[in-house]
Amino acid sequence: MLTENETKSPTRVDSLREAHREEADAECSQGRAERSKLGYANEVGESFRAIVPISLVWASYGVATTYVMADAIDKGKKAAVWYIPLGALPHPLPAVLPCSSGTVSCSPCSLCCTHQAREHDVGKPTQVAVAVVDTFVWQALASVAIPGFTINRICAASLYFLGTMTHWPLPIRKWMTTAIGLSAIPVIIKPIDRSVDFLMDSSLRKLYGAEEKRRPSS
């Protein structure tokens, strides 16, 4: 909620909205670093598949999926802050009003209210939906599906080749497989992240851009 001093100046309202956007963008850019806390759970589980009960592997996928859902909801809440609620704007509204389409000079005041209401009613839900969908899809691919499958195949191949190329006891081969899987996790992170970014930029995110262009601006 804005204070009385913050609501007196339209430029202050505009600067607050921009500050919220910059803060959310910065937090989004840190999302991949945050994934090291919980988003890697399924990759660790896959690394230990040869040693632990399979139920623990699936439990690791549950942890990673819960993180993905929580992160998507969190990004949606942050996207909602980008839009200043109508109740936080000064009344009567100033003659020059900042909004998503630029600085608009409106008279009478009811025209400004109509313009801001349309931005609030249409822009905010769209922005929140885009943030939730984009975060969920990106994290589901980059944190769960692709790295989990990759580590699974690396460990399966390692266990097979260790069995054909060495005469080590099976427990040692299994622990070596786990060590190889764990060591592969930091190696596959950036290639997978960049690949998912490229995939979404070439497909789903183009729809977001088209949606933004269709939004009313006046």
Short mmCIF file of C-alpha atoms in Angstrom, two decimals:
data_model
loop_
_atom_site.label_atom_id
_atom_site.label_comp_id
_atom_site.label_asym_id
_atom_site.label_seq_id
_atom_site.Cartn_x
_atom_site.Cartn_y
_atom_site.Cartn_z
CA MET A 1 0.00 0.00 0.00
CA LEU A 2 1.33 3.41 -0.97
CA THR A 3 1.70 6.16 1.63
CA GLU A 4 0.02 9.55 1.30
CA ASN A 5 3.21 11.19 0.03
CA GLU A 6 3.74 8.46 -2.56
CA THR A 7 0.26 8.86 -4.03
CA LYS A 8 0.45 12.62 -4.55
CA SER A 9 2.74 12.53 -7.58
CA PRO A 10 1.93 10.58 -10.77
CA THR A 11 5.63 10.29 -11.52
CA ARG A 12 6.10 8.67 -8.13
CA VAL A 13 3.42 6.08 -8.95
CA ASP A 14 5.11 5.37 -12.27
CA SER A 15 8.52 5.03 -10.63
CA LEU A 16 7.13 2.61 -8.05
CA ARG A 17 5.67 0.42 -10.77
CA GLU A 18 9.02 0.43 -12.58
CA ALA A 19 10.82 -0.43 -9.34
CA HIS A 20 8.53 -3.41 -8.83
CA ARG A 21 9.26 -4.61 -12.38
CA GLU A 22 13.03 -4.31 -11.91
CA GLU A 23 12.87 -6.17 -8.58
CA ALA A 24 10.84 -9.00 -10.10
CA ASP A 25 13.18 -9.24 -13.11
CA ALA A 26 16.18 -9.45 -10.79
CA GLU A 27 14.55 -12.22 -8.78
CA CYS A 28 13.68 -14.11 -11.96
CA SER A 29 17.32 -13.95 -13.04
CA GLN A 30 18.29 -15.51 -9.70
CA GLY A 31 15.79 -18.35 -10.15
CA ARG A 32 18.36 -20.77 -11.54
CA ALA A 33 20.64 -20.23 -8.54
CA GLU A 34 17.69 -20.88 -6.21
CA ARG A 35 17.02 -24.16 -8.03
CA SER A 36 20.13 -25.63 -6.38
CA LYS A 37 18.22 -25.79 -3.09
CA LEU A 38 15.27 -27.99 -4.07
CA GLY A 39 15.06 -28.16 -7.84
CA TYR A 40 17.97 -30.58 -8.05
CA ALA A 41 16.29 -33.13 -5.78
CA ASN A 42 15.19 -35.43 -8.59
CA GLU A 43 18.64 -35.36 -10.21
CA VAL A 44 20.20 -36.43 -6.90
CA GLY A 45 17.51 -39.10 -6.60
CA GLU A 46 18.31 -40.42 -10.06
CA SER A 47 21.99 -40.55 -9.17
CA PHE A 48 21.19 -42.81 -6.21
CA ARG A 49 18.67 -44.98 -8.12
CA ALA A 50 21.05 -47.98 -8.18
CA ILE A 51 21.49 -47.87 -4.40
CA VAL A 52 18.29 -46.63 -2.71
CA PRO A 53 14.72 -47.97 -2.90
CA ILE A 54 12.80 -46.73 -5.94
CA SER A 55 10.28 -45.05 -3.64
CA LEU A 56 12.95 -42.58 -2.56
CA VAL A 57 13.67 -41.71 -6.19
CA TRP A 58 10.01 -40.92 -6.81
CA ALA A 59 9.93 -38.95 -3.56
CA SER A 60 12.76 -36.79 -4.92
CA TYR A 61 10.59 -36.03 -7.96
CA GLY A 62 7.81 -35.03 -5.58
CA VAL A 63 10.13 -32.56 -3.85
CA ALA A 64 11.28 -31.06 -7.17
CA THR A 65 7.71 -30.80 -8.49
CA THR A 66 6.54 -29.10 -5.30
CA TYR A 67 9.34 -26.57 -5.71
CA VAL A 68 8.32 -25.90 -9.32
CA MET A 69 4.70 -25.25 -8.33
CA ALA A 70 5.69 -23.05 -5.40
CA ASP A 71 8.05 -21.02 -7.58
CA ALA A 72 5.37 -20.50 -10.24
CA ILE A 73 2.89 -19.27 -7.63
CA ASP A 74 5.53 -17.00 -6.11
CA LYS A 75 6.36 -15.44 -9.49
CA GLY A 76 2.64 -14.88 -10.10
CA LYS A 77 2.32 -13.01 -6.82
CA LYS A 78 5.31 -10.86 -7.69
CA ALA A 79 3.85 -10.10 -11.13
CA ALA A 80 0.68 -8.86 -9.44
CA VAL A 81 2.73 -6.22 -7.61
CA TRP A 82 3.78 -4.70 -10.93
CA TYR A 83 0.34 -3.08 -11.23
CA ILE A 84 -0.64 -0.29 -8.84
CA PRO A 85 -4.22 -0.86 -7.53
CA LEU A 86 -6.79 1.84 -8.26
CA GLY A 87 -7.27 2.45 -4.56
CA ALA A 88 -3.64 3.52 -4.26
CA LEU A 89 -4.00 6.30 -6.85
CA PRO A 90 -4.76 9.91 -5.77
CA HIS A 91 -8.33 11.17 -6.08
CA PRO A 92 -9.23 13.18 -7.96
CA LEU A 93 -6.73 11.84 -10.45
CA PRO A 94 -4.24 14.34 -11.94
CA ALA A 95 -4.69 15.75 -15.41
CA VAL A 96 -1.59 13.95 -16.60
CA LEU A 97 -1.71 10.26 -15.71
CA PRO A 98 1.07 7.68 -16.25
CA CYS A 99 -0.11 4.35 -17.62
CA SER A 100 1.02 1.38 -19.70
CA SER A 101 0.43 3.22 -22.99
CA GLY A 102 2.47 6.26 -21.95
CA THR A 103 1.61 9.56 -20.26
CA VAL A 104 -2.01 10.38 -21.07
CA SER A 105 -3.68 13.74 -20.61
CA CYS A 106 -7.34 13.08 -19.82
CA SER A 107 -10.32 15.27 -19.07
CA PRO A 108 -12.71 14.79 -17.39
CA CYS A 109 -11.35 12.68 -14.54
CA SER A 110 -13.78 9.85 -15.31
CA LEU A 111 -11.92 9.19 -18.56
CA CYS A 112 -8.71 8.60 -16.59
CA CYS A 113 -10.54 6.24 -14.25
CA THR A 114 -11.88 4.30 -17.21
CA HIS A 115 -8.41 4.03 -18.76
CA GLN A 116 -6.79 2.91 -15.49
CA ALA A 117 -9.62 0.46 -14.76
CA ARG A 118 -9.12 -1.17 -18.15
CA GLU A 119 -5.37 -1.50 -17.46
CA HIS A 120 -6.06 -2.93 -14.01
CA ASP A 121 -8.78 -5.36 -15.11
CA VAL A 122 -7.07 -6.64 -18.27
CA GLY A 123 -3.35 -6.09 -17.83
CA LYS A 124 -2.88 -7.47 -14.34
CA PRO A 125 -4.52 -10.90 -14.82
CA THR A 126 -2.68 -11.32 -18.13
CA GLN A 127 0.66 -10.43 -16.58
CA VAL A 128 0.09 -12.78 -13.65
CA ALA A 129 -0.98 -15.64 -15.93
CA VAL A 130 2.07 -15.17 -18.15
CA ALA A 131 4.41 -15.17 -15.13
CA VAL A 132 2.86 -18.35 -13.69
CA VAL A 133 2.77 -20.27 -16.99
CA ASP A 134 6.25 -19.21 -18.10
CA THR A 135 7.82 -20.07 -14.75
CA PHE A 136 6.01 -23.40 -14.43
CA VAL A 137 6.86 -24.58 -17.95
CA TRP A 138 10.49 -23.43 -17.72
CA GLN A 139 11.06 -25.01 -14.33
CA ALA A 140 9.21 -28.22 -15.23
CA LEU A 141 11.47 -28.70 -18.23
CA ALA A 142 14.77 -27.32 -16.92
CA SER A 143 14.49 -28.52 -13.32
CA VAL A 144 12.57 -31.80 -13.51
CA ALA A 145 11.94 -33.49 -16.85
CA ILE A 146 15.09 -32.94 -18.92
CA PRO A 147 17.78 -33.16 -16.19
CA GLY A 148 16.04 -36.13 -14.55
CA PHE A 149 15.97 -38.04 -17.83
CA THR A 150 19.58 -37.03 -18.61
CA ILE A 151 20.98 -38.21 -15.27
CA ASN A 152 18.92 -41.40 -15.54
CA ARG A 153 20.48 -42.25 -18.90
CA ILE A 154 23.99 -41.28 -17.78
CA CYS A 155 23.74 -43.55 -14.74
CA ALA A 156 22.23 -46.43 -16.73
CA ALA A 157 25.00 -46.20 -19.34
CA SER A 158 27.68 -45.93 -16.65
CA LEU A 159 26.44 -49.01 -14.82
CA TYR A 160 26.31 -50.97 -18.08
CA PHE A 161 29.81 -50.03 -19.23
CA LEU A 162 31.31 -50.59 -15.77
CA GLY A 163 29.80 -54.07 -15.85
CA THR A 164 31.27 -54.88 -19.26
CA MET A 165 34.65 -53.19 -18.92
CA THR A 166 35.59 -53.98 -15.31
CA HIS A 167 35.41 -56.88 -12.89
CA TRP A 168 34.53 -54.74 -9.89
CA PRO A 169 31.97 -56.09 -7.44
CA LEU A 170 28.41 -54.92 -8.07
CA PRO A 171 28.23 -52.68 -4.94
CA ILE A 172 31.34 -50.81 -6.08
CA ARG A 173 29.94 -50.40 -9.60
CA LYS A 174 26.72 -49.01 -8.15
CA TRP A 175 28.55 -46.49 -5.99
CA MET A 176 30.71 -45.48 -8.95
CA THR A 177 27.54 -44.98 -10.98
CA THR A 178 26.14 -42.72 -8.25
CA ALA A 179 29.38 -40.72 -8.15
CA ILE A 180 29.28 -40.27 -11.94
CA GLY A 181 25.66 -39.13 -11.80
CA LEU A 182 26.33 -36.59 -9.06
CA SER A 183 29.39 -35.23 -10.84
CA ALA A 184 27.39 -34.83 -14.06
CA ILE A 185 24.76 -32.56 -12.47
CA PRO A 186 26.78 -29.30 -12.55
CA VAL A 187 27.95 -30.10 -16.08
CA ILE A 188 24.47 -30.39 -17.59
CA ILE A 189 22.93 -27.33 -15.88
CA LYS A 190 23.86 -24.54 -18.28
CA PRO A 191 23.33 -26.48 -21.52
CA ILE A 192 19.87 -27.53 -20.38
CA ASP A 193 18.96 -24.03 -19.16
CA ARG A 194 20.05 -22.46 -22.45
CA SER A 195 18.28 -25.13 -24.48
CA VAL A 196 15.02 -24.58 -22.60
CA ASP A 197 15.37 -20.81 -23.01
CA PHE A 198 15.85 -21.26 -26.75
CA LEU A 199 12.92 -23.67 -26.98
CA MET A 200 10.55 -21.35 -25.13
CA ASP A 201 11.77 -18.22 -26.94
CA SER A 202 11.04 -20.00 -30.22
CA SER A 203 7.60 -21.22 -29.23
CA LEU A 204 5.61 -20.39 -26.11
CA ARG A 205 7.07 -16.94 -25.45
CA LYS A 206 6.10 -15.83 -28.95
CA LEU A 207 2.49 -16.28 -27.88
CA TYR A 208 3.08 -14.00 -24.90
CA GLY A 209 4.39 -11.31 -27.26
CA ALA A 210 1.37 -11.65 -29.50
CA GLU A 211 -0.92 -11.40 -26.49
CA GLU A 212 0.80 -8.20 -25.35
CA LYS A 213 0.25 -6.66 -28.79
CA ARG A 214 -3.46 -7.48 -28.67
CA ARG A 215 -3.96 -5.82 -25.29
CA PRO A 216 -5.84 -2.46 -25.49
CA SER A 217 -3.60 0.55 -25.04
CA SER A 218 -6.15 3.35 -24.97
#
